[in-house]
Coordinates of N, CA and C in Angstrom, one line a residue:
M20 N 100.1 40.9 141.9 CA 101.5 41.1 142.2 C 101.6 41.6 143.6
D21 N 102.4 41.0 144.5 CA 102.6 41.6 145.9 C 103.7 42.6 145.9
N22 N 103.8 43.3 147.0 CA 104.7 44.4 147.1 C 106.2 44.0 146.8
D23 N 106.6 42.8 147.4 CA 107.9 42.3 147.1 C 108.2 42.1 145.6
S24 N 107.2 41.6 144.9 CA 107.4 41.4 143.5 C 107.5 42.7 142.8
G25 N 106.7 43.7 143.2 CA 106.8 45.0 142.6 C 108.2 45.6 142.9
D26 N 108.7 45.5 144.1 CA 110.0 46.1 144.4 C 111.1 45.4 143.6
D27 N 111.0 44.0 143.4 CA 111.9 43.3 142.6 C 111.9 43.8 141.2
A28 N 110.7 44.0 140.7 CA 110.6 44.5 139.3 C 111.2 45.8 139.1
V29 N 111.0 46.7 140.1 CA 111.6 48.1 140.0 C 113.1 47.9 140.1
W30 N 113.7 47.1 141.0 CA 115.1 46.9 141.1 C 115.7 46.4 139.8
Q31 N 115.0 45.4 139.2 CA 115.5 44.8 138.0 C 115.5 45.8 136.8
T32 N 114.5 46.6 136.7 CA 114.4 47.6 135.7 C 115.5 48.7 135.9
A33 N 115.7 49.1 137.2 CA 116.8 50.0 137.5 C 118.1 49.5 137.1
L34 N 118.4 48.2 137.4 CA 119.7 47.6 137.1 C 119.8 47.4 135.6
D35 N 118.8 47.1 134.9 CA 118.8 47.0 133.4 C 119.2 48.4 132.8
W36 N 118.6 49.4 133.3 CA 118.9 50.8 132.8 C 120.3 51.1 133.1
L37 N 120.7 50.9 134.3 CA 122.1 51.2 134.8 C 123.1 50.5 133.9
M38 N 122.9 49.2 133.7 CA 123.9 48.4 132.9 C 123.9 49.0 131.4
R39 N 122.7 49.2 130.9 CA 122.7 49.8 129.5 C 123.4 51.1 129.4
E40 N 123.1 52.0 130.4 CA 123.7 53.3 130.4 C 125.2 53.3 130.5
H41 N 125.8 52.3 131.2 CA 127.2 52.2 131.4 C 128.0 51.3 130.5
E42 N 127.2 50.4 129.7 CA 127.9 49.5 128.8 C 127.7 49.9 127.3
E43 N 126.8 50.9 127.1 CA 126.6 51.3 125.7 C 126.2 52.8 125.7
T44 N 126.3 53.3 124.5 CA 125.8 54.7 124.4 C 124.3 54.6 124.1
L45 N 123.5 55.2 125.0 CA 122.1 55.2 124.8 C 121.7 56.1 123.6
S46 N 120.7 55.7 122.8 CA 120.2 56.5 121.8 C 119.3 57.6 122.5
D47 N 119.0 58.7 121.7 CA 118.2 59.7 122.3 C 116.8 59.2 122.8
A48 N 116.3 58.2 122.0 CA 115.0 57.6 122.4 C 115.1 56.8 123.7
D49 N 116.2 56.1 123.8 CA 116.5 55.3 125.1 C 116.7 56.3 126.2
R50 N 117.4 57.3 126.0 CA 117.7 58.3 127.1 C 116.3 58.9 127.5
E51 N 115.5 59.3 126.6 CA 114.2 59.8 126.9 C 113.3 58.8 127.7
A52 N 113.4 57.5 127.3 CA 112.7 56.5 128.0 C 113.2 56.3 129.4
L53 N 114.5 56.4 129.6 CA 115.0 56.3 131.0 C 114.5 57.5 131.8
H54 N 114.6 58.7 131.2 CA 114.1 59.9 132.0 C 112.7 59.8 132.3
A55 N 111.9 59.3 131.4 CA 110.4 59.1 131.6 C 110.2 58.1 132.7
W56 N 111.0 57.0 132.7 CA 110.8 56.0 133.8 C 111.2 56.6 135.1
L57 N 112.3 57.4 135.2 CA 112.7 58.0 136.4 C 111.6 59.0 136.9
A58 N 111.1 59.8 136.0 CA 110.1 60.8 136.3 C 108.7 60.2 136.7
A59 N 108.5 58.9 136.4 CA 107.2 58.3 136.7 C 107.0 58.0 138.1
S60 N 108.1 57.9 138.9 CA 107.9 57.5 140.3 C 109.1 57.9 141.2
S61 N 108.8 58.3 142.4 CA 109.9 58.6 143.3 C 110.7 57.3 143.7
Q62 N 109.9 56.2 143.7 CA 110.5 54.9 143.9 C 111.5 54.6 142.8
H63 N 111.2 54.8 141.6 CA 112.1 54.6 140.5 C 113.4 55.3 140.7
R64 N 113.3 56.6 141.0 CA 114.5 57.5 141.2 C 115.3 57.0 142.4
R65 N 114.6 56.6 143.5 CA 115.3 56.2 144.7 C 116.1 54.9 144.4
V66 N 115.4 53.9 143.8 CA 116.0 52.6 143.5 C 117.2 52.8 142.5
F67 N 117.0 53.6 141.5 CA 118.1 53.8 140.5 C 119.3 54.4 141.2
R68 N 119.1 55.4 142.1 CA 120.2 56.0 142.8 C 120.9 55.0 143.7
E69 N 120.1 54.1 144.4 CA 120.7 53.1 145.3 C 121.4 52.1 144.5
A70 N 120.9 51.7 143.3 CA 121.6 50.7 142.5 C 123.0 51.3 142.0
E71 N 122.9 52.6 141.6 CA 124.1 53.3 141.1 C 125.2 53.4 142.3
Q72 N 124.7 53.7 143.5 CA 125.6 53.7 144.6 C 126.2 52.4 144.9
L73 N 125.4 51.3 144.8 CA 125.9 50.0 145.0 C 127.0 49.6 144.0
W74 N 126.7 49.9 142.7 CA 127.7 49.7 141.7 C 129.0 50.5 141.9
L75 N 128.9 51.7 142.4 CA 130.1 52.5 142.6 C 130.9 51.9 143.8
L76 N 130.2 51.4 144.8 CA 130.9 50.9 146.0 C 131.6 49.6 145.6
T77 N 131.1 48.8 144.6 CA 131.7 47.6 144.2 C 132.8 47.8 143.2
G78 N 132.9 49.0 142.7 CA 133.9 49.3 141.7 C 133.4 48.9 140.3
M79 N 132.2 48.5 140.1 CA 131.7 48.0 138.8 C 131.6 49.1 137.8
I80 N 131.3 50.3 138.2 CA 131.2 51.5 137.3 C 132.1 52.6 137.8
P81 N 132.6 53.4 136.9 CA 133.5 54.5 137.4 C 132.6 55.6 138.0
S82 N 133.2 56.4 138.8 CA 132.5 57.5 139.4 C 132.4 58.6 138.3
G83 N 131.6 59.6 138.5 CA 131.4 60.7 137.5 C 132.7 61.3 137.1
D84 N 133.7 61.5 138.0 CA 135.0 62.1 137.7 C 135.8 61.2 136.7
E85 N 135.7 59.9 136.9 CA 136.4 58.9 136.1 C 135.8 58.7 134.7
R86 N 134.5 59.0 134.6 CA 133.8 58.8 133.3 C 134.2 59.9 132.3
N87 N 134.5 61.1 132.8 CA 134.8 62.3 132.0 C 136.2 62.3 131.6

């Protein structure tokens, strides 16, 4: 797997988690799995934050203030 494929896989996983987090209530096990994935790599955390910012900018997900 080359670096671009690895980056694509991380982005896809981040987007999958982001969609699940905002479209459904995550179970405790799912939430733990998300936290473990984020803790596993600084790249995972960076890409997840970037994906969340992108979604916020497009208006696809509410900001933290709007979610509460």
